[in-house]
Coordinates of C-alpha atoms and ligand atoms in Angstrom, one line a residue:
M1007 CA -6.9 22.7 16.7
T1008 CA -3.5 22.6 15.1
Q1009 CA -2.8 24.6 11.9
T1010 CA -1.3 22.1 9.4
R1011 CA 0.4 22.6 6.1
G1012 CA 0.0 20.0 3.3
Y1013 CA -0.9 19.5 -0.3
A1014 CA -4.4 18.9 -1.6
V1015 CA -6.4 18.2 -4.7
L1016 CA -9.5 20.4 -4.9
S1017 CA -11.4 18.7 -7.7
A1018 CA -11.0 15.5 -9.7
K1019 CA -7.9 15.4 -12.0
A1020 CA -6.8 18.9 -10.8
P1021 CA -3.1 19.2 -9.8
L1022 CA -2.1 19.1 -6.1
I1023 CA -1.5 22.5 -4.6
P1024 CA -0.3 23.7 -1.2
Y1025 CA -3.2 23.7 1.3
E1026 CA -3.6 24.7 5.0
F1027 CA -6.1 23.1 7.3
Q1028 CA -6.8 22.3 10.9
R1029 CA -6.1 19.0 12.6
R1030 CA -8.5 18.2 15.5
E1031 CA -7.5 18.8 19.2
L1032 CA -6.1 15.7 20.9
G1033 CA -8.7 13.5 22.6
A1034 CA -7.8 11.4 25.6
Y1035 CA -6.7 8.5 23.5
D1036 CA -5.1 10.5 20.6
V1037 CA -1.5 10.9 19.7
G1038 CA -0.2 14.0 17.8
F1039 CA 2.9 13.6 15.7
D1040 CA 5.1 15.5 13.3
I1041 CA 5.1 13.6 9.9
Q1042 CA 8.6 13.0 8.6
F1043 CA 7.8 11.0 5.5
S1044 CA 4.7 10.2 3.5
G1045 CA 4.6 7.7 0.7
I1046 CA 2.8 8.1 -2.6
C1047 CA 0.6 5.0 -3.3
H1048 CA -1.1 4.4 -6.6
S1049 CA -4.4 4.4 -4.7
D1050 CA -3.8 8.1 -4.0
I1051 CA -3.7 8.7 -7.7
H1052 CA -6.8 6.6 -8.5
Q1053 CA -8.8 8.5 -5.9
A1054 CA -7.5 12.0 -6.7
R1055 CA -8.5 11.3 -10.3
E1056 CA -11.8 9.7 -9.4
E1057 CA -10.8 6.5 -11.2
W1058 CA -12.8 4.5 -8.6
G1059 CA -15.9 6.7 -8.7
A1060 CA -16.9 9.9 -7.0
A1061 CA -14.4 11.2 -4.4
L1062 CA -14.6 13.8 -1.6
F1063 CA -12.8 17.1 -2.1
P1064 CA -10.7 18.9 -0.9
M1065 CA -8.6 15.8 -0.6
V1066 CA -5.3 15.6 1.2
P1067 CA -4.1 12.1 0.1
G1068 CA -1.5 10.0 1.8
H1069 CA -1.8 6.8 3.8
E1070 CA 1.8 5.7 4.3
I1071 CA 2.7 8.0 7.1
V1072 CA 5.6 8.0 9.5
G1073 CA 6.8 10.5 12.1
T1074 CA 7.7 11.3 15.7
V1075 CA 5.2 11.7 18.5
T1076 CA 5.1 15.2 19.8
K1077 CA 1.9 15.1 22.0
V1078 CA -0.1 12.4 23.8
G1079 CA -3.6 12.6 25.2
S1080 CA -4.3 12.1 28.9
S1081 CA -5.2 8.4 28.6
V1082 CA -2.6 7.3 26.1
T1083 CA -0.5 4.3 27.2
K1084 CA 0.9 2.9 23.9
F1085 CA 3.1 5.9 22.9
K1086 CA 5.2 8.5 24.5
V1087 CA 6.7 11.8 23.2
G1088 CA 9.7 11.0 21.0
D1089 CA 8.5 7.6 19.8
K1090 CA 8.5 6.8 16.1
I1091 CA 5.0 6.1 14.8
G1092 CA 3.3 4.9 11.7
V1093 CA -0.3 5.2 10.3
G1094 CA -1.6 3.4 7.3
V1095 CA -4.8 3.2 5.2
F1096 CA -7.4 3.5 8.0
I1097 CA -7.7 5.6 11.1
D1098 CA -10.7 4.0 12.8
S1099 CA -13.3 1.2 12.6
C1100 CA -16.4 0.2 14.6
R1101 CA -14.3 -1.9 17.1
N1102 CA -17.2 -4.2 17.9
C1103 CA -18.0 -6.3 14.8
K1104 CA -16.7 -9.9 14.3
N1105 CA -13.9 -8.7 12.1
C1106 CA -12.7 -5.8 14.3
K1107 CA -12.7 -8.2 17.3
K1108 CA -10.5 -10.6 15.3
G1109 CA -8.1 -7.7 14.4
L1110 CA -9.2 -7.6 10.8
Q1111 CA -10.2 -3.9 11.0
Q1112 CA -9.7 -3.5 7.3
Y1113 CA -12.8 -5.7 6.8
C1114 CA -14.8 -4.0 9.5
L1115 CA -18.5 -4.9 8.8
E1116 CA -19.5 -1.2 9.2
G1117 CA -16.6 -0.2 6.9
M1118 CA -13.2 1.0 8.0
T1119 CA -12.7 4.7 8.3
G1120 CA -10.2 5.6 5.6
T1121 CA -7.3 7.9 6.2
Y1122 CA -8.6 10.3 3.6
N1123 CA -11.4 10.6 1.0
G1124 CA -14.1 10.2 3.7
Y1125 CA -15.2 11.6 7.0
E1126 CA -13.7 11.0 10.4
R1127 CA -15.7 8.4 12.2
N1128 CA -19.1 9.7 13.5
S1129 CA -18.2 13.2 12.4
Q1130 CA -18.9 15.8 9.7
S1131 CA -15.1 16.6 9.4
I1132 CA -13.3 15.5 6.3
A1133 CA -10.4 13.2 7.1
F1134 CA -7.2 14.6 5.7
G1135 CA -4.4 12.2 4.9
G1136 CA -0.6 12.2 5.2
Y1137 CA 0.6 14.7 2.6
A1138 CA 1.1 17.2 5.5
N1139 CA 3.4 18.1 8.3
Y1140 CA 1.3 17.0 11.3
F1141 CA -1.2 14.2 12.1
V1142 CA -3.5 13.2 14.9
I1143 CA -4.5 9.5 15.4
N1144 CA -6.2 7.4 18.0
E1145 CA -3.4 5.3 19.6
D1146 CA -5.1 2.0 18.6
Y1147 CA -4.8 2.7 14.9
A1148 CA -1.0 3.5 14.9
V1149 CA 2.0 1.2 15.1
H1150 CA 5.5 1.3 16.5
I1151 CA 8.5 1.3 14.2
P1152 CA 11.6 -0.8 14.8
S1153 CA 14.5 1.6 15.6
N1154 CA 17.0 -0.1 13.2
L1155 CA 15.0 0.9 10.1
E1156 CA 15.6 3.9 8.0
L1157 CA 12.5 6.0 8.3
A1158 CA 12.0 7.1 4.6
G1159 CA 11.9 3.4 3.6
V1160 CA 9.5 2.6 6.4
A1161 CA 6.7 4.9 5.1
P1162 CA 5.6 2.6 2.2
L1163 CA 5.4 -0.4 4.6
L1164 CA 2.2 1.2 6.0
C1165 CA 0.3 0.4 2.8
A1166 CA 2.5 -1.3 0.1
G1167 CA 4.2 -3.4 2.7
I1168 CA 1.2 -4.7 4.7
T1169 CA -0.8 -5.2 1.5
L1170 CA 1.7 -7.8 0.3
Y1171 CA 2.7 -9.2 3.7
S1172 CA -0.9 -10.1 4.5
P1173 CA -1.7 -12.4 1.5
I1174 CA 1.8 -13.9 1.6
R1175 CA 1.1 -15.0 5.2
H1176 CA -2.5 -16.0 4.6
W1177 CA -1.5 -18.3 1.7
K1178 CA 1.4 -19.6 3.9
V1179 CA 4.3 -18.8 1.6
G1180 CA 7.5 -20.6 2.6
P1181 CA 10.5 -22.5 1.2
N1182 CA 8.4 -24.8 -1.0
S1183 CA 6.3 -22.1 -2.6
K1184 CA 6.6 -20.9 -6.1
V1185 CA 5.4 -17.3 -6.1
A1186 CA 4.9 -14.9 -9.0
V1187 CA 4.6 -11.1 -8.5
M1188 CA 2.8 -9.3 -11.3
G1189 CA 4.1 -5.7 -11.6
L1190 CA 7.3 -4.4 -9.9
G1191 CA 5.9 -1.2 -8.5
G1192 CA 5.5 0.0 -4.9
L1193 CA 3.4 -3.0 -3.9
G1194 CA 5.1 -5.6 -6.1
H1195 CA 8.6 -4.8 -4.9
M1196 CA 7.6 -5.4 -1.3
G1197 CA 6.0 -8.7 -2.3
V1198 CA 9.4 -9.8 -3.8
K1199 CA 11.2 -8.9 -0.7
F1200 CA 8.8 -10.7 1.7
A1201 CA 8.4 -13.8 -0.4
A1202 CA 12.2 -14.1 -0.9
A1203 CA 12.8 -13.5 2.9
L1204 CA 10.4 -16.4 3.6
G1205 CA 12.4 -18.7 1.3
A1206 CA 10.1 -18.9 -1.7
E1207 CA 11.1 -19.2 -5.3
V1208 CA 10.1 -15.8 -6.7
T1209 CA 9.4 -14.8 -10.2
V1210 CA 8.6 -11.3 -11.3
L1211 CA 6.1 -10.9 -14.2
S1212 CA 6.8 -7.4 -15.5
H1213 CA 6.1 -5.3 -18.6
S1214 CA 9.2 -3.2 -18.0
P1215 CA 12.4 -5.1 -19.2
S1216 CA 14.6 -2.5 -17.6
K1217 CA 13.6 -3.6 -14.1
E1218 CA 15.3 -7.0 -14.2
N1219 CA 18.5 -6.2 -12.4
D1220 CA 16.6 -4.4 -9.6
A1221 CA 14.2 -7.4 -9.3
R1222 CA 17.0 -9.8 -8.8
A1223 CA 18.7 -7.5 -6.3
M1224 CA 15.5 -7.5 -4.3
G1225 CA 15.6 -11.3 -4.2
A1226 CA 13.7 -12.5 -7.3
H1227 CA 15.0 -15.7 -8.9
H1228 CA 13.4 -15.2 -12.3
F1229 CA 12.2 -12.3 -14.4
V1230 CA 9.7 -12.7 -17.2
V1231 CA 8.9 -9.8 -19.6
T1232 CA 5.2 -9.9 -20.2
K1233 CA 5.3 -7.7 -23.3
E1234 CA 6.6 -10.5 -25.5
I1235 CA 4.3 -12.7 -27.5
D1236 CA 3.6 -16.1 -25.7
W1237 CA 5.6 -14.9 -22.7
Q1238 CA 3.6 -17.2 -20.5
K1239 CA 4.5 -20.5 -22.2
P1240 CA 7.8 -21.1 -20.3
V1241 CA 6.0 -20.6 -16.9
K1242 CA 2.7 -22.4 -17.7
K1243 CA 1.2 -24.1 -14.7
K1244 CA 4.1 -23.1 -12.5
F1245 CA 3.0 -20.9 -9.7
D1246 CA 1.2 -21.8 -6.4
L1247 CA 0.5 -18.1 -5.8
V1248 CA 0.3 -15.2 -8.2
L1249 CA 0.2 -11.8 -6.5
N1250 CA -1.5 -9.4 -9.0
T1251 CA -0.5 -5.9 -8.2
V1252 CA -1.0 -4.4 -11.7
S1253 CA -2.7 -0.9 -11.5
A1254 CA -3.8 -0.7 -15.1
D1255 CA -6.5 -2.6 -17.0
H1256 CA -5.2 -5.9 -18.3
D1257 CA -6.2 -9.4 -19.6
L1258 CA -6.1 -12.0 -16.9
E1259 CA -6.0 -15.0 -19.1
P1260 CA -2.3 -15.3 -19.9
Y1261 CA -1.5 -14.9 -16.2
L1262 CA -4.1 -17.5 -15.1
S1263 CA -2.4 -20.0 -17.3
T1264 CA 0.7 -19.7 -15.1
L1265 CA -1.2 -21.1 -12.1
A1266 CA -0.2 -24.6 -10.9
T1267 CA -2.9 -27.1 -9.8
D1268 CA -4.7 -25.6 -6.8
G1269 CA -2.9 -22.4 -7.5
T1270 CA -4.4 -19.0 -6.5
M1271 CA -4.2 -15.6 -8.1
V1272 CA -4.7 -12.9 -5.5
I1273 CA -6.1 -9.7 -6.9
I1274 CA -4.5 -6.8 -5.1
G1275 CA -4.3 -4.1 -7.8
L1276 CA -7.4 -2.1 -8.3
P1277 CA -7.7 -1.0 -11.9
G1278 CA -11.0 0.8 -12.8
K1279 CA -12.6 -1.7 -15.2
P1280 CA -14.1 -5.1 -14.2
F1281 CA -12.1 -8.3 -15.1
S1282 CA -13.4 -11.1 -17.2
F1283 CA -12.0 -14.6 -17.6
N1284 CA -12.9 -18.0 -19.1
A1285 CA -14.5 -20.6 -16.8
G1286 CA -12.2 -23.2 -18.4
S1287 CA -9.2 -21.3 -17.1
M1288 CA -10.4 -21.9 -13.5
L1289 CA -11.6 -25.5 -14.0
D1290 CA -8.3 -26.8 -15.4
G1291 CA -6.2 -27.3 -12.3
R1292 CA -8.9 -26.4 -9.7
R1293 CA -7.5 -22.8 -9.7
S1294 CA -8.8 -19.9 -7.6
I1295 CA -9.0 -16.2 -7.9
S1296 CA -9.1 -14.4 -4.6
G1297 CA -8.6 -10.9 -3.3
S1298 CA -6.8 -9.2 -0.4
M1299 CA -7.0 -5.7 1.1
I1300 CA -4.2 -4.2 3.2
G1301 CA -4.1 -5.9 6.7
G1302 CA -5.4 -5.4 10.2
M1303 CA -3.7 -3.6 13.1
P1304 CA -2.1 -6.7 14.8
E1305 CA -0.7 -7.9 11.4
L1306 CA 0.5 -4.3 10.6
Q1307 CA 2.6 -4.4 13.8
E1308 CA 3.7 -8.0 13.1
M1309 CA 4.9 -6.9 9.6
M1310 CA 6.8 -3.9 11.1
N1311 CA 8.6 -6.3 13.5
F1312 CA 9.3 -8.8 10.7
C1313 CA 10.8 -5.9 8.7
G1314 CA 12.9 -4.9 11.7
D1315 CA 14.1 -8.5 12.2
H1316 CA 15.0 -8.9 8.5
S1317 CA 16.1 -5.3 7.8
I1318 CA 13.5 -4.9 5.1
V1319 CA 12.5 -1.4 3.9
S1320 CA 11.1 -0.1 0.7
D1321 CA 13.3 1.2 -2.1
V1322 CA 12.4 4.9 -2.2
E1323 CA 12.9 8.1 -4.2
V1324 CA 12.6 10.9 -1.6
I1325 CA 11.0 14.0 -3.1
E1326 CA 10.0 17.5 -2.0
P1327 CA 6.2 18.4 -2.0
R1328 CA 6.5 20.6 -5.1
Y1329 CA 7.5 17.4 -7.1
I1330 CA 4.2 15.5 -6.2
N1331 CA 2.4 16.2 -9.5
E1332 CA 5.4 15.0 -11.5
A1333 CA 5.7 11.9 -9.2
Y1334 CA 2.1 11.1 -10.0
E1335 CA 2.9 11.2 -13.7
R1336 CA 6.0 9.0 -13.3
T1337 CA 4.1 6.5 -11.1
V1338 CA 1.4 6.1 -13.8
A1339 CA 4.2 5.6 -16.3
S1340 CA 5.7 2.8 -14.1
D1341 CA 8.8 5.0 -13.7
V1342 CA 9.5 4.9 -10.0
K1343 CA 12.2 3.1 -8.1
Y1344 CA 10.1 1.9 -6.3
R1345 CA 8.1 4.3 -4.2
F1346 CA 8.0 8.1 -4.1
V1347 CA 8.2 9.3 -0.6
I1348 CA 7.6 13.0 0.3
D1349 CA 10.0 14.7 2.8
A1350 CA 7.3 16.1 5.1
S1351 CA 9.7 18.5 6.7
K1352 CA 9.4 20.6 3.5
F1353 CA 5.6 21.2 3.7
Ligands
NAP1337 P1 2.6 1.2 -8.9 O1 3.8 1.5 -8.0 O2 2.2 2.1 -10.0 O3 2.9 -0.2 -9.5 C1 2.0 -0.9 -10.4 C2 2.8 -1.7 -11.4 O4 1.9 -2.3 -12.3 C3 3.8 -0.9 -12.3 O5 5.0 -0.6 -11.6 C4 3.9 -1.9 -13.4 O6 4.9 -2.9 -13.1 C5 2.6 -2.6 -13.5 N1 1.8 -2.0 -14.6 C6 1.4 -0.7 -14.7 N2 0.8 -0.5 -15.9 C7 0.8 -1.7 -16.5 C8 0.2 -2.2 -17.7 N3 -0.4 -1.3 -18.6 N4 0.4 -3.5 -18.1 C9 1.0 -4.3 -17.2 N5 1.6 -3.9 -16.0 C10 1.4 -2.7 -15.7 O7 1.3 1.0 -8.0 P2 1.1 0.5 -6.5 O8 1.1 1.6 -5.6 O9 2.1 -0.7 -6.3 O10 -0.4 -0.1 -6.5 C11 -0.7 -1.1 -7.4 C12 -2.2 -1.3 -7.4 O11 -2.6 -1.8 -6.1 C13 -3.0 0.0 -7.6 O12 -4.1 -0.3 -8.4 C14 -3.4 0.3 -6.2 O13 -4.6 1.1 -6.1 C15 -3.7 -1.0 -5.6 N6 -3.6 -1.1 -4.1 C16 -4.4 -2.1 -3.6 C17 -4.3 -2.3 -2.2 C18 -5.1 -3.4 -1.5 O14 -5.3 -3.3 -0.3 N7 -5.4 -4.4 -2.3 C19 -3.5 -1.5 -1.4 C20 -2.7 -0.5 -2.1 C21 -2.8 -0.3 -3.4 P3 6.0 -3.4 -14.2 O15 6.6 -2.1 -14.7 O16 6.9 -4.3 -13.5 O17 5.2 -4.1 -15.3
ZN1338 ZN1 -2.0 2.5 -0.6
ZN1339 ZN1 -15.9 -3.4 12.8

């Protein structure tokens, strides 16, 4: 066992506090690594505050984890000591179902094993996430990191990055696509970068007017402020793909009206309350509403390589652990440029 320092939340809505715990001994296929940076995803906040239902405490959140390998198990072939390594939203899955065999481990039919807020697979041990200084992972559930990328900006790729890359690839975004990104937060800003890199015409739909210059610097061609009355009129029936990353409850109707014929809205954000919409909004233009959850292991590595090739990283604000609670408040207030990342050497 390895004594590990991190931050935990001990009950719903309580603040995060320093917390020490044990990581498991290395199994034959496990890799141990010193965490260098750990991103703060809005999903961490939803779970720490039980906005998605009952959660498991103590909870060490964090599923955007990067570091350097310090130990390898006797049968490990994929990593060696000194390699940069990344871990995302799940740490295991059944490996045998139809989806796992296709590399879609996030849709494992037995359920993926989350990086935290659950138990390690086939175990009574609580899985503790990445707000910590050390991690242990089975080598099959970790990825390599291109050496040209600055590591703090890589951490958010492990969730925010892959969560936008996967639908952008699935819906075949390219030079002829008109893509809208709803919400310029941790996820949304990665969607802008990927869609722009693939040659799409990109529009940001944001309720924060102050983010326009940043959106354009990330590659957006248009910026629409959704706080204004009838904001949707100029972009009615325009978009082939609307990537909905909004974290708060909102009315879908004005956004659905921006979908072109055969356009799709992909639900990515996970606010607490169910959505409702009019049937007519879907019929007119044969529109679709779909959903997408992170990405599987092969696609996670593919995205990392894509980021290496295109020099794409997240825009980050690096913080010390003692700032986590304030970072949570600022994230909820849409006041982050554009992902908080914890310097894990300070735990
Ligand atoms: P985030 O950084 O907080 O970004 C969310 C953005 O939503 C904000 O920056 C803001 O953008 C917009 N927003 C917030 N409140 C709003 C409101 N009241 N009205 C309209 N827009 C509002 O969060 P994130 O980390 O990107 O995560 C976004 C959501 O995706 C969360 O619900 C998270 O749990 C979920 N998520 C899903 C997956 C998946 O696999 N599908 C993976 C990770 C996270 P503007 O300021 O530009 O309006
Ligand atoms: Zn996440
Ligand atoms: Zn499976």
